[in-house]
mmCIF file of C-alpha atoms in Angstrom:
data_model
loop_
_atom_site.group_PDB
_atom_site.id
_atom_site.type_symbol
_atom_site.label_atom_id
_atom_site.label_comp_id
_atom_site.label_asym_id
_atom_site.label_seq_id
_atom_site.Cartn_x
_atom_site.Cartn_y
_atom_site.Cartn_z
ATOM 1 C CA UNK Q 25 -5.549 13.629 -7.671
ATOM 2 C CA UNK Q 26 -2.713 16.390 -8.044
ATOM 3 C CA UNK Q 27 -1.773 16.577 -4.940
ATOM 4 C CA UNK Q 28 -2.270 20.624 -4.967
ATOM 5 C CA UNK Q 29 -4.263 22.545 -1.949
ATOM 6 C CA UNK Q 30 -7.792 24.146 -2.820
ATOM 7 C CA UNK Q 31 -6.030 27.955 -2.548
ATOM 8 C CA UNK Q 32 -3.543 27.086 -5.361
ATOM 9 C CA UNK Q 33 -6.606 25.684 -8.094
ATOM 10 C CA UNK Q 34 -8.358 28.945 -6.818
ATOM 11 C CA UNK Q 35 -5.096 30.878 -8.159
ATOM 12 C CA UNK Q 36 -4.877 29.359 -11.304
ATOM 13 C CA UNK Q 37 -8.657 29.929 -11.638
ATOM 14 C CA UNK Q 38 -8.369 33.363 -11.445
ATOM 15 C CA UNK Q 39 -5.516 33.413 -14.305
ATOM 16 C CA UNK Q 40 -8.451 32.392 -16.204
ATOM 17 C CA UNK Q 41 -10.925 34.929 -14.782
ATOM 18 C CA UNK Q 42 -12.689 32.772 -12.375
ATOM 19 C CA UNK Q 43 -12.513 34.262 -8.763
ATOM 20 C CA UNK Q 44 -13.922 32.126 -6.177
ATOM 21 C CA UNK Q 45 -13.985 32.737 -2.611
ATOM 22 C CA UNK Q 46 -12.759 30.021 -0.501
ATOM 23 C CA UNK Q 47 -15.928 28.521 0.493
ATOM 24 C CA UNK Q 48 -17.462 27.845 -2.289
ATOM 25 C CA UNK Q 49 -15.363 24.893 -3.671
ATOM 26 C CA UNK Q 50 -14.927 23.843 0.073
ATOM 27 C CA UNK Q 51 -18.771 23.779 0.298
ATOM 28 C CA UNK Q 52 -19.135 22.048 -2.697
ATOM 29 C CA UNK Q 53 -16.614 19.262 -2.049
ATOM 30 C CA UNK Q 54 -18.721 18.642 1.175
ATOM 31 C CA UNK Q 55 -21.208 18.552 -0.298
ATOM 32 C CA UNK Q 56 -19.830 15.364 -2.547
ATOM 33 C CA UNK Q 57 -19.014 13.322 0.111
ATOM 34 C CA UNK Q 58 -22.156 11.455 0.517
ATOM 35 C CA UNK Q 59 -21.996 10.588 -3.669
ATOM 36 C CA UNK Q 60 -19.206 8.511 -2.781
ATOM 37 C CA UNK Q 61 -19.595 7.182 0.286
ATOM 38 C CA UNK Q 62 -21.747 3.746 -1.002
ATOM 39 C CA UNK Q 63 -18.945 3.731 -3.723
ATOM 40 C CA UNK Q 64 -16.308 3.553 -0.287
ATOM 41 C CA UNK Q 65 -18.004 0.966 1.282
ATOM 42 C CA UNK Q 66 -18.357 -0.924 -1.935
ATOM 43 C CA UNK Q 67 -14.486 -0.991 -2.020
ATOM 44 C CA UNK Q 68 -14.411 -1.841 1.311
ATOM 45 C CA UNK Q 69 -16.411 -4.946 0.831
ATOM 46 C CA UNK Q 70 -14.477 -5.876 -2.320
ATOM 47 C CA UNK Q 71 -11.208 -5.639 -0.595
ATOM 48 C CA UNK Q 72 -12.235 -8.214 2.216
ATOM 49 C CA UNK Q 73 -13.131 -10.562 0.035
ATOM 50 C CA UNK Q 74 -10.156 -10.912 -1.042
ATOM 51 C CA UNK Q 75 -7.262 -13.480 0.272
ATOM 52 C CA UNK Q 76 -3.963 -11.774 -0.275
ATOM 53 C CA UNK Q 77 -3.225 -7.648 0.514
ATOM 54 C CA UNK Q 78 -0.123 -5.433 1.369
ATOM 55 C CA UNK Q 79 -0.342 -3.123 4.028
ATOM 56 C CA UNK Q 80 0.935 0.175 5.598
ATOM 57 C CA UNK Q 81 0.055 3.265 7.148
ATOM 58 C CA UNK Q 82 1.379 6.803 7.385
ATOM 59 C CA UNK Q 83 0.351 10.139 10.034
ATOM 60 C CA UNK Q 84 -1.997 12.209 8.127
ATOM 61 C CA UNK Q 85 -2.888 15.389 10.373
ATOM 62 C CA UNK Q 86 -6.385 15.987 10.712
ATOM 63 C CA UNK Q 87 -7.424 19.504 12.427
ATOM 64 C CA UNK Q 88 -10.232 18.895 14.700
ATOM 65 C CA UNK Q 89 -9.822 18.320 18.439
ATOM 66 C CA UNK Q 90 -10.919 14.606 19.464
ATOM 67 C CA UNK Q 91 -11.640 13.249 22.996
ATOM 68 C CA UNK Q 92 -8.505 11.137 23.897
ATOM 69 C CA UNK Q 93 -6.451 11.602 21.008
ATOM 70 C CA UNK Q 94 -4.079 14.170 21.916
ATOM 71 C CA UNK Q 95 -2.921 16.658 19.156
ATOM 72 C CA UNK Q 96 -3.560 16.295 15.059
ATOM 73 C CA UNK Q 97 -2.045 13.443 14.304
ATOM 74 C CA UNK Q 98 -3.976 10.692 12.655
ATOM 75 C CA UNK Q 99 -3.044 8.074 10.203
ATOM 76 C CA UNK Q 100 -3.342 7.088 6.937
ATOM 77 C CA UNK Q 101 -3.620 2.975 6.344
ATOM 78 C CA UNK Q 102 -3.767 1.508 2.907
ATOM 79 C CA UNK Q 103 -4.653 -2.219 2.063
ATOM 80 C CA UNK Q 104 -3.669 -2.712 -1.722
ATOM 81 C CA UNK Q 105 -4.819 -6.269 -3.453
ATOM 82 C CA UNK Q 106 -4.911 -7.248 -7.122
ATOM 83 C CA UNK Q 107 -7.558 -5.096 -7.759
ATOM 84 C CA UNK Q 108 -8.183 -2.833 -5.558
ATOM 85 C CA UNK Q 109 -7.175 -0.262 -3.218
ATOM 86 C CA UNK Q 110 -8.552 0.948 0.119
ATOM 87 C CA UNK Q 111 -7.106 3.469 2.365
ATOM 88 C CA UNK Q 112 -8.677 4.318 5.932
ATOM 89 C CA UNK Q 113 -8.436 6.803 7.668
ATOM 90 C CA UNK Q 114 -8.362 6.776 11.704
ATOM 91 C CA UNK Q 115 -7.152 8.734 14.611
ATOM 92 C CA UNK Q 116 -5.315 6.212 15.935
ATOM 93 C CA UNK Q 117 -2.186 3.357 14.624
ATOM 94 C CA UNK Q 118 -2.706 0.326 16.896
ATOM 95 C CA UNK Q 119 -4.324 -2.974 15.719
ATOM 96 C CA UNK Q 120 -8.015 -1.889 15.995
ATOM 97 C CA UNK Q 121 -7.675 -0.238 12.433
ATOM 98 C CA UNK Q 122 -6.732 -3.498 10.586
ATOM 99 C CA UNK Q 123 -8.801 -5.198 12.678
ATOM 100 C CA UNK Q 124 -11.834 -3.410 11.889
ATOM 101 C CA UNK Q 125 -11.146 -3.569 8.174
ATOM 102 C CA UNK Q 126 -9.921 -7.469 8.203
ATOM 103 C CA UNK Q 127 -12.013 -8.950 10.962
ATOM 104 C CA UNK Q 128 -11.369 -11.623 13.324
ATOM 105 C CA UNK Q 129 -11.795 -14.319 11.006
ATOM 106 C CA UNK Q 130 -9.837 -13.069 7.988
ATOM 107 C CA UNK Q 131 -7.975 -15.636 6.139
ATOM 108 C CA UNK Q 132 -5.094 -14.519 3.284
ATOM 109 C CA UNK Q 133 -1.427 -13.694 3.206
ATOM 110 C CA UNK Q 134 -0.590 -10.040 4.204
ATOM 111 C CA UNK Q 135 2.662 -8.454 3.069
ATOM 112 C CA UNK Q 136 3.917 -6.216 5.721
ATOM 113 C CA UNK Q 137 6.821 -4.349 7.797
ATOM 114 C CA UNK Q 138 7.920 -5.658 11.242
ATOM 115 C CA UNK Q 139 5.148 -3.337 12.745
ATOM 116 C CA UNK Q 140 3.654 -4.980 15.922
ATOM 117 C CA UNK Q 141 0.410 -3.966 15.802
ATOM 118 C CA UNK Q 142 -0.098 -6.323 12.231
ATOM 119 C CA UNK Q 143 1.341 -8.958 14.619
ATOM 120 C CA UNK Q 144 -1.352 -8.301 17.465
ATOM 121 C CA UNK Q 145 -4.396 -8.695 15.192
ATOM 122 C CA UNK Q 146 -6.900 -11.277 16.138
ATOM 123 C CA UNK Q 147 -7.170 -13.086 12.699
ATOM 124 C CA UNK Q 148 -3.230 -13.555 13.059
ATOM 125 C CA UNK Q 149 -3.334 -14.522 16.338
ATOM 126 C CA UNK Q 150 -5.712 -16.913 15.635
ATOM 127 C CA UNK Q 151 -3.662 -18.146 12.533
ATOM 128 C CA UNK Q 152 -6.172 -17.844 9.986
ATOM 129 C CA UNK Q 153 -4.361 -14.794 8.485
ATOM 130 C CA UNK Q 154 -0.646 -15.173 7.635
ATOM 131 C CA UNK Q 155 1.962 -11.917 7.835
ATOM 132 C CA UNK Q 156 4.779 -12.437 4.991
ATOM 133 C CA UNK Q 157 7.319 -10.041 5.856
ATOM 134 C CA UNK Q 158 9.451 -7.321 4.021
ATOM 135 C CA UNK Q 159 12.863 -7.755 3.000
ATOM 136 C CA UNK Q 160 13.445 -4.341 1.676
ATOM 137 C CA UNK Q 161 13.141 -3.349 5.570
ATOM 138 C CA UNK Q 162 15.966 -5.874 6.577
ATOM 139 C CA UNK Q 163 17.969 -4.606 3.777
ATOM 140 C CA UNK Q 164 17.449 -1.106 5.171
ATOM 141 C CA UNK Q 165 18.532 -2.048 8.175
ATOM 142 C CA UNK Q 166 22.111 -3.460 7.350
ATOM 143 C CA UNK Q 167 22.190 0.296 5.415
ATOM 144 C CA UNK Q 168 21.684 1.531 8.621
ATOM 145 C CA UNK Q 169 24.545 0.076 10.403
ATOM 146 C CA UNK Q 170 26.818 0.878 7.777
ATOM 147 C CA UNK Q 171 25.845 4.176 7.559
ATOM 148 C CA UNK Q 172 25.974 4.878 11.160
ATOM 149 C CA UNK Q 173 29.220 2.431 11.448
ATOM 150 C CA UNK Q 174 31.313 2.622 8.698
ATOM 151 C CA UNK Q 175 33.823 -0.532 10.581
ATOM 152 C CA UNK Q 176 30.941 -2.154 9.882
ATOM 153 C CA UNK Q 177 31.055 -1.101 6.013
ATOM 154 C CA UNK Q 178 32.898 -4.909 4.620
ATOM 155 C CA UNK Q 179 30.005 -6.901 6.644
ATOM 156 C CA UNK Q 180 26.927 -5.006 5.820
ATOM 157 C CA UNK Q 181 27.738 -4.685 2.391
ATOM 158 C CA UNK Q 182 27.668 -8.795 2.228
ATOM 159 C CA UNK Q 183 23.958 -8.927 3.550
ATOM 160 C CA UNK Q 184 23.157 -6.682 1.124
ATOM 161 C CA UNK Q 185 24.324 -8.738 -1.563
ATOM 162 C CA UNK Q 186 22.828 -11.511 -0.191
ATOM 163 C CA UNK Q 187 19.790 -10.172 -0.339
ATOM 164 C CA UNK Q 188 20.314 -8.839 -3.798
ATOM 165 C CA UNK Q 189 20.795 -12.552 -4.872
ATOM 166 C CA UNK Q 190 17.656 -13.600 -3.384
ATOM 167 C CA UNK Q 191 15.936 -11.129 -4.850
ATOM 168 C CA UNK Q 192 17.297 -12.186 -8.469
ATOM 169 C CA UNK Q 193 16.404 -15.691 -7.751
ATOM 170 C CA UNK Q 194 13.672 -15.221 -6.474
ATOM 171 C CA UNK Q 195 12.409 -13.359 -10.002
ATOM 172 C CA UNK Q 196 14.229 -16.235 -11.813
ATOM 173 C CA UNK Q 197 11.868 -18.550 -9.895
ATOM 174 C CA UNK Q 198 8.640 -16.539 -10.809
ATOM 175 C CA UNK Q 199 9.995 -16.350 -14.579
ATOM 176 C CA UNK Q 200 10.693 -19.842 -14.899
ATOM 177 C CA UNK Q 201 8.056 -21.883 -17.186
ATOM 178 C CA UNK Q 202 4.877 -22.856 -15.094
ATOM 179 C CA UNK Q 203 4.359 -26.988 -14.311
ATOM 180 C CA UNK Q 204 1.506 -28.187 -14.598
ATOM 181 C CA UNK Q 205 -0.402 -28.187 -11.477
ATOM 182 C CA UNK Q 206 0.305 -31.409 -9.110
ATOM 183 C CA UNK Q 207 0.097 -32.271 -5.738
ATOM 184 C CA UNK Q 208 2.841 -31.674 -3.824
ATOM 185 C CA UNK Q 209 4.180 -29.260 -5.901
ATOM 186 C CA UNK Q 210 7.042 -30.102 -7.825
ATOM 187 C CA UNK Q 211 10.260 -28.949 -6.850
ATOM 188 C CA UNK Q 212 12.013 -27.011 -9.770
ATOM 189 C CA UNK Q 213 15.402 -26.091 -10.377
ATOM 190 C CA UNK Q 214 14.691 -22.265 -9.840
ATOM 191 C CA UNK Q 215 12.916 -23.237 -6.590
ATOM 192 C CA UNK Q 216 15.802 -25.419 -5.497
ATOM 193 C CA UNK Q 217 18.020 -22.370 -6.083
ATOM 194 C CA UNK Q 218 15.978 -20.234 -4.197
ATOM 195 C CA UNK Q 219 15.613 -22.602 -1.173
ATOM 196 C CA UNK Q 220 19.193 -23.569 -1.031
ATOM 197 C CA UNK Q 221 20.380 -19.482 -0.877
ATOM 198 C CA UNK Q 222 18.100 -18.845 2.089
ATOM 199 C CA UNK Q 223 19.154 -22.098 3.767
ATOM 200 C CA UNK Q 224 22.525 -21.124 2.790
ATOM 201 C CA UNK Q 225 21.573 -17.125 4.549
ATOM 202 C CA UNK Q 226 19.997 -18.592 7.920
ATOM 203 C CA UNK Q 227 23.262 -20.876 8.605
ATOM 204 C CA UNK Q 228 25.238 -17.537 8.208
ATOM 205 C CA UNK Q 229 23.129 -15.566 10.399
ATOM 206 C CA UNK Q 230 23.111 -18.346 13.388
ATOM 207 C CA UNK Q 231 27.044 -18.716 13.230
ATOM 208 C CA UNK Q 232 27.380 -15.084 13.150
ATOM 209 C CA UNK Q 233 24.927 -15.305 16.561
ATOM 210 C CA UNK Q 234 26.613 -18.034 18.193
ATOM 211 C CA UNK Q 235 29.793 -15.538 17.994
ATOM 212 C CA UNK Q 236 30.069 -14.357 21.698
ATOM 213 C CA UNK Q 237 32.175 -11.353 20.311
ATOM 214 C CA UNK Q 238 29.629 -10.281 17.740
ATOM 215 C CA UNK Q 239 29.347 -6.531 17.722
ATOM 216 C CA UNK Q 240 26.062 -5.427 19.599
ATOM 217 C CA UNK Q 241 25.466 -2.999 16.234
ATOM 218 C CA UNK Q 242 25.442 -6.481 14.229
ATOM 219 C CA UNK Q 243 23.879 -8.700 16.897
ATOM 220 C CA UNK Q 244 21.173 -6.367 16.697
ATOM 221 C CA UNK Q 245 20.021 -6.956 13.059
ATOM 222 C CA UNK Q 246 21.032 -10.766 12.856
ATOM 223 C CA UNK Q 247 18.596 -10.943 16.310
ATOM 224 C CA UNK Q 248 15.910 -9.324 14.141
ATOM 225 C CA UNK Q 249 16.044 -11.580 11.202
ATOM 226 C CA UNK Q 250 15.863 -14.578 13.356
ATOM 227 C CA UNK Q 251 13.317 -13.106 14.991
ATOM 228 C CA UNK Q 252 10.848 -12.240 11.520
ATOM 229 C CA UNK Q 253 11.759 -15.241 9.746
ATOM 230 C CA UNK Q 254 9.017 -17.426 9.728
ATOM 231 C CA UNK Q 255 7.549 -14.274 7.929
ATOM 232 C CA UNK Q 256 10.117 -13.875 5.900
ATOM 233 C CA UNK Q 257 10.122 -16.632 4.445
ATOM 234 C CA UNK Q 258 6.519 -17.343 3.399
ATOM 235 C CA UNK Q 259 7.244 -16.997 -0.094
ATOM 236 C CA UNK Q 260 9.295 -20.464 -0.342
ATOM 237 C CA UNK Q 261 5.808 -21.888 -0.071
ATOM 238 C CA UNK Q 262 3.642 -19.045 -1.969
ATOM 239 C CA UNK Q 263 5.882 -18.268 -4.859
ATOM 240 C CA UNK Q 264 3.550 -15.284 -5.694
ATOM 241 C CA UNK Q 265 3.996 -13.270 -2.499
ATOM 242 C CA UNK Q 266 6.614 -10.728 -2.988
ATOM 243 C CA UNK Q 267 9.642 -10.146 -1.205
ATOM 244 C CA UNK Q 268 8.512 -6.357 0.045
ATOM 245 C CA UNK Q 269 5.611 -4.216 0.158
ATOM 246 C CA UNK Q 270 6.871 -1.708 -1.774
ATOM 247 C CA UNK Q 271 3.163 -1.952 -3.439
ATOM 248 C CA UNK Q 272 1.816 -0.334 -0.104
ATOM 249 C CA UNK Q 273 4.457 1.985 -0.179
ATOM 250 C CA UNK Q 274 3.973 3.201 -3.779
ATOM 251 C CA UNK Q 275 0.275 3.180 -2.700
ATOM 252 C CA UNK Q 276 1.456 6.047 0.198
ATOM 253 C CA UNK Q 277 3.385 8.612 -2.415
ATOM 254 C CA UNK Q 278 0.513 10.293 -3.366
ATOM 255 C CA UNK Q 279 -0.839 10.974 -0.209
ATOM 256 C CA UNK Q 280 2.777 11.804 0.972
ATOM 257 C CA UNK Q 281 3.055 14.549 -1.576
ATOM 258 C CA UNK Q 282 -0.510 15.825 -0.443
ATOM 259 C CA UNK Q 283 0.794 16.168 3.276
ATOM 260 C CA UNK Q 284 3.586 17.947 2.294
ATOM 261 C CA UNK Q 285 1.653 20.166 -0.049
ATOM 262 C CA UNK Q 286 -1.502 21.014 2.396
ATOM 263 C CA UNK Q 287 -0.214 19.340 5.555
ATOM 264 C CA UNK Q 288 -3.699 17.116 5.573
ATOM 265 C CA UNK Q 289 -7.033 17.729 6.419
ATOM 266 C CA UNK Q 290 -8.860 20.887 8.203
ATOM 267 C CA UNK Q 291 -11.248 18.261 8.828
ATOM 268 C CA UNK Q 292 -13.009 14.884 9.032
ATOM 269 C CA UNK Q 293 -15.137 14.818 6.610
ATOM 270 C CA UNK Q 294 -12.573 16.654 4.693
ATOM 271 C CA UNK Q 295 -10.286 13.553 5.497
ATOM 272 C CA UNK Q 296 -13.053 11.083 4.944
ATOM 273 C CA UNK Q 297 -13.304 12.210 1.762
ATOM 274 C CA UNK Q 298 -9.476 12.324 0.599
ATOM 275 C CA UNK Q 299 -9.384 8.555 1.984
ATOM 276 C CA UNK Q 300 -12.095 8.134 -0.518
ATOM 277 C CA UNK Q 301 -10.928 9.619 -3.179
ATOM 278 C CA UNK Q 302 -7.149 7.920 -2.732
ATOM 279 C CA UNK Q 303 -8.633 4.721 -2.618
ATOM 280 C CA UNK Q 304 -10.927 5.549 -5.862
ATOM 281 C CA UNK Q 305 -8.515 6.532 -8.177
ATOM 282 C CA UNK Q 306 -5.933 4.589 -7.263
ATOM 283 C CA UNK Q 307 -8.274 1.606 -7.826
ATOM 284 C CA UNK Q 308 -9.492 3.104 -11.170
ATOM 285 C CA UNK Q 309 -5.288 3.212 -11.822
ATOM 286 C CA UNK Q 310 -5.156 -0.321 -11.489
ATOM 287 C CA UNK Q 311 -7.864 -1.178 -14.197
ATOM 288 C CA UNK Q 312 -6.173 1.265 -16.492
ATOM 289 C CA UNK Q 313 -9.230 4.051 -16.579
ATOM 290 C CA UNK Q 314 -9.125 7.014 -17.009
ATOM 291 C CA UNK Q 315 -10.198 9.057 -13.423
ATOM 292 C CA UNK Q 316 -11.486 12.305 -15.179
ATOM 293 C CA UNK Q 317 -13.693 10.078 -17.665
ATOM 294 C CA UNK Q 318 -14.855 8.177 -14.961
ATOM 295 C CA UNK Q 319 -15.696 11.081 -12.508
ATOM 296 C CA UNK Q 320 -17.666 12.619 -15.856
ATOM 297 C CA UNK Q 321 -19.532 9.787 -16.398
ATOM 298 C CA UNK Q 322 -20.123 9.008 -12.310
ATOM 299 C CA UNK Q 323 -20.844 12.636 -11.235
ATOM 300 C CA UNK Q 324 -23.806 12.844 -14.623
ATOM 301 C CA UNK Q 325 -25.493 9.962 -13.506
ATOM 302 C CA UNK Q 326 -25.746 11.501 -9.807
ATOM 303 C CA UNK Q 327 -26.850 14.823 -11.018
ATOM 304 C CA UNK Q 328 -29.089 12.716 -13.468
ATOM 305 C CA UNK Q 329 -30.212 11.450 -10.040
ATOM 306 C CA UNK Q 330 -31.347 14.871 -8.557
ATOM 307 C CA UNK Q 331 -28.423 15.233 -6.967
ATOM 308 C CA UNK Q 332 -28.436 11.892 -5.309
ATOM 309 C CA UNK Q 333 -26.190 8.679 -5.726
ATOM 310 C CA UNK Q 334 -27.886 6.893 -8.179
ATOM 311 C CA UNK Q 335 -29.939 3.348 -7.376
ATOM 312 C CA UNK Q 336 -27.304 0.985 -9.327
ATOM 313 C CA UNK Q 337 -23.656 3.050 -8.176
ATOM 314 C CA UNK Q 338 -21.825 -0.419 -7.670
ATOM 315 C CA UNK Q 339 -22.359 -0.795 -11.378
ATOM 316 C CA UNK Q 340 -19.543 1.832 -12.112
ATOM 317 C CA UNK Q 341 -16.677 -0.134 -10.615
ATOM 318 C CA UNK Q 342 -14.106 -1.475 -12.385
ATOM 319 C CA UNK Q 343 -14.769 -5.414 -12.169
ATOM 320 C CA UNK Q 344 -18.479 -4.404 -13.165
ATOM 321 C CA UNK Q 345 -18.090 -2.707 -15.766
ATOM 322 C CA UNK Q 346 -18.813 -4.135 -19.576
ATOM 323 C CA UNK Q 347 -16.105 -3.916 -21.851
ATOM 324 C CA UNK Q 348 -17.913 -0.974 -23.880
ATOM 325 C CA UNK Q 349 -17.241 1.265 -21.034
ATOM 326 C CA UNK Q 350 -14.162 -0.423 -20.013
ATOM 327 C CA UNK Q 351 -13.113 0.857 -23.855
ATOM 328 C CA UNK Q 352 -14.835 4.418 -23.341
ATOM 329 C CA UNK Q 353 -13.236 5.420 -20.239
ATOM 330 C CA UNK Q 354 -9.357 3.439 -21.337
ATOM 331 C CA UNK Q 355 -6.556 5.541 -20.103
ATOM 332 C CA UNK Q 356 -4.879 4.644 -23.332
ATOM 333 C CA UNK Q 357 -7.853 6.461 -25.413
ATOM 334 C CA UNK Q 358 -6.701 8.710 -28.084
ATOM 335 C CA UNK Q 359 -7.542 11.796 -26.575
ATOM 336 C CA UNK Q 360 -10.414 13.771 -28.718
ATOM 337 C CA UNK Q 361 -8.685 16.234 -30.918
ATOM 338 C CA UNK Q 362 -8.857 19.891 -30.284
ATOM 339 C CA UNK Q 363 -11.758 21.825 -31.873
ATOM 340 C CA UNK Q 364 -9.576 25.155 -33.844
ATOM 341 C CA UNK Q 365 -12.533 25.952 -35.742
#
C-alpha cells in the first residue's frame, strides 16, 4: 500500500528486533494469494456491470521468461468506475486485454487517450461501447509544440486557453441547478455556452486546416483533433463524462511509485497479487474505509476459516457491507487512543 520493497520493511523490522530472512515474508505473501483471488474476481464482475469506466495502462516489469513475449516488460491496465477499481495485469498492451475484461458486447462510455488499441476493441467496433476522449492529451500536445517550437509560442498558447475555457464552462455547466428530467433534454444557458465555445473551437481548427501554408508542426495537432473529435466531444450529450481521464491516471501513481521503488514483480503470482491488491485498496479508498481495518477484519475471518477464504467473502465488499461495519472500518474513525498505562 506504501509503495516500499519487501527488503526495506525487513530493515525497519530489524530496528525493532525482528530479523527475518527474505523468504519468509515472500513465502507468506504467496501464500495469500489464493485468500484474495474470489475477492479479484468479485471486482472483476462488479466492474463489468457497470456502464461508464476510465481507462489506462502502464509497463510493469515482471521477471519470468514467457514464450513469445520478448524481455520483462508487461503492463499494468486499470479500469476505474464510480465504485470500483480493477487493475489487470498482462504481458501484453494490444486490445485483447480490454477485450477480455469488457467483452464483445459491452455497452457504456469509456474515457480514454487516443490509444488505438481502445479503438480496435470489438464492443467499439461494434458500437455498443462508446470511447469519450481526453482533452488533457490535446492540451499536452499544443505544450509540445511550443516547447519544442518556441515560433510557435503566440499560437499554442491560444489553444491552450481555449481549452482552459472549455474546461471552466464545462464545470459551470455541471454546477448549474439540475431541470427536471424531460424528454429531449432541455437546453440550458450553461449548455448553450458550452456548445457554442466548441462550435466556436472546430470553425477555428478547419480554417486553420484549409490554410495551405499552415506549419506542418501545427497541421499536425489541428489533423489530430479533427481526427478524435467525435470522441471528444461526447460530453455535449453526456454532461457527466469528464473532459480527461485523469481518474485513470491518478489510479496509475501508486503503482508508478512501486515501479520506481522495486522496479515490479520477480514474479507472476507476485504480480497477480500486486494487481490485486491495487485494485483492493484503491476500491476500499473510494468507499472511504479504512484498508488496515479491513485487511484485520478480512484476514480473521480467513484464519477463522482454517486458513481458507471463508464461504460468504463477497460479503466484505464495500457495496455489501451494512452500515455497522461501514461505521467500524470509516477512514474518518477516531483512531483508538494509545494505552500509557
Amino acid at each position: 500500500m506504501f509503495q516500499r520493497p519487501t527488503y526495506r520493511l525487513l530493515d525497519a523490522f530489524r530496528l525493532h528486533g525482528l530479523d527475518l530472512s527474505l523468504g519468509t515474508p515472500t513465502d507468506g505473501l504467496k501464500q495469500l494469494e489464493p485468500l484474495f483471488t474470489p475477492l479479484y474476481d468479485a471486482l472483476v464482475g462488479h466492474s463489468q456491470e457497470q456502464t461508464f469506466w476510465h481507462a489506462d495502462e502502464t509497463r510493469w516489469q515482471v521477471f519470468v521468461t514467457v514464450e513469445g513475449n520478448a524481455g520483462h516488460r508487461w503492463y499494468l491496465w486499470v479500469f476505474p468506475a464510480a465504485d470500483v477499481v480493477v487493475f489487470v495485469l498482462s504481458p501484453t498492451r494490444g486490445r485483447e486485454t480490454p477485450d477480455a475484461h469488457f467483452g464483445d458486447d459491452a455497452e457504456g462510455t469509456r474515457v480514454v487517450d487516443r490509444y488505438s488499441a481502445y479503438q480496435a476493441m470489438a464492443a467499439v467496433q461494434s458500437g455498443t461501447l462508446v470511447l469519450a476522449f481526453c482533452w488533457a492529451h490535446v492540451r499536452r500536445d499544443f505544450l509540445r509544440v511550443r516547447k519544442g517550437r518556441p515560433e510557435h509560442t503566440a499560437w499554442a498558447d491560444g489553444w491552450v486557453a481555449r481549452i482552459g475555457r472549455l474546461y471552466h464552462r464545462s464545470d459551470e455547466r455541471r454546477n448549474a441547478t439540475p431541470l427536471p428530467a424531460a424528454v429531449p433534454r432541455p437546453r440550458t444557458e450553461a449548455d448553450q455556452r458550452v456548445r457554442d465555445h466548441v462550435e466556436a473551437m472546430r470553425t477555428q481548427r478547419d480554417d486553420e486546416l484549409a490554410d495551405p501554408q499552415l506549419p506542418p508542426a501545427r497541421r499536425k495537432v489541428l489533423q489530430s483533433l479533427a481526427n478524435h473529435w467525435a470522441g471528444l466531444t461526447v460530453f455535449l450529450d453526456q454532461p457527466d463524462v469528464p473532459l480527461d481521464h485523469n481518474t485513470a491516471e491518478r489510479a496509475q501513481r501508486g503503482p508508478v511509485v512501486g515501479r520506481k521503488n522495486y522496479y515490479g514483480s520477480g514474479a507472476e503470482w507476485s504480480g497477480r497479487l500486486a494487481a490485486m491488491l491495487f485494485r483492493l485498496f484503491q476500491t476500499l479508498s473510494l468507499a472511504n474505509l479504512n484498508p488496515h481495518a479491513w485487511l484485520t477484519a478480512y484476514l480473521t475471518a480467513c484464519a477463522e476459516a482454517g486458513g481458507e477464504v471463508p464461504a460468504d467473502a463477497e460479503r466484505d465488499l464495500p457495496w455489501n457491507l451494512s452500515d455497522e461495519q461501514k461505521r467500524a472500518w470509516s477512514q474518518d474513525r477516531e483512531p483508538r487512543p494509545t494505552d500509557t498505562s
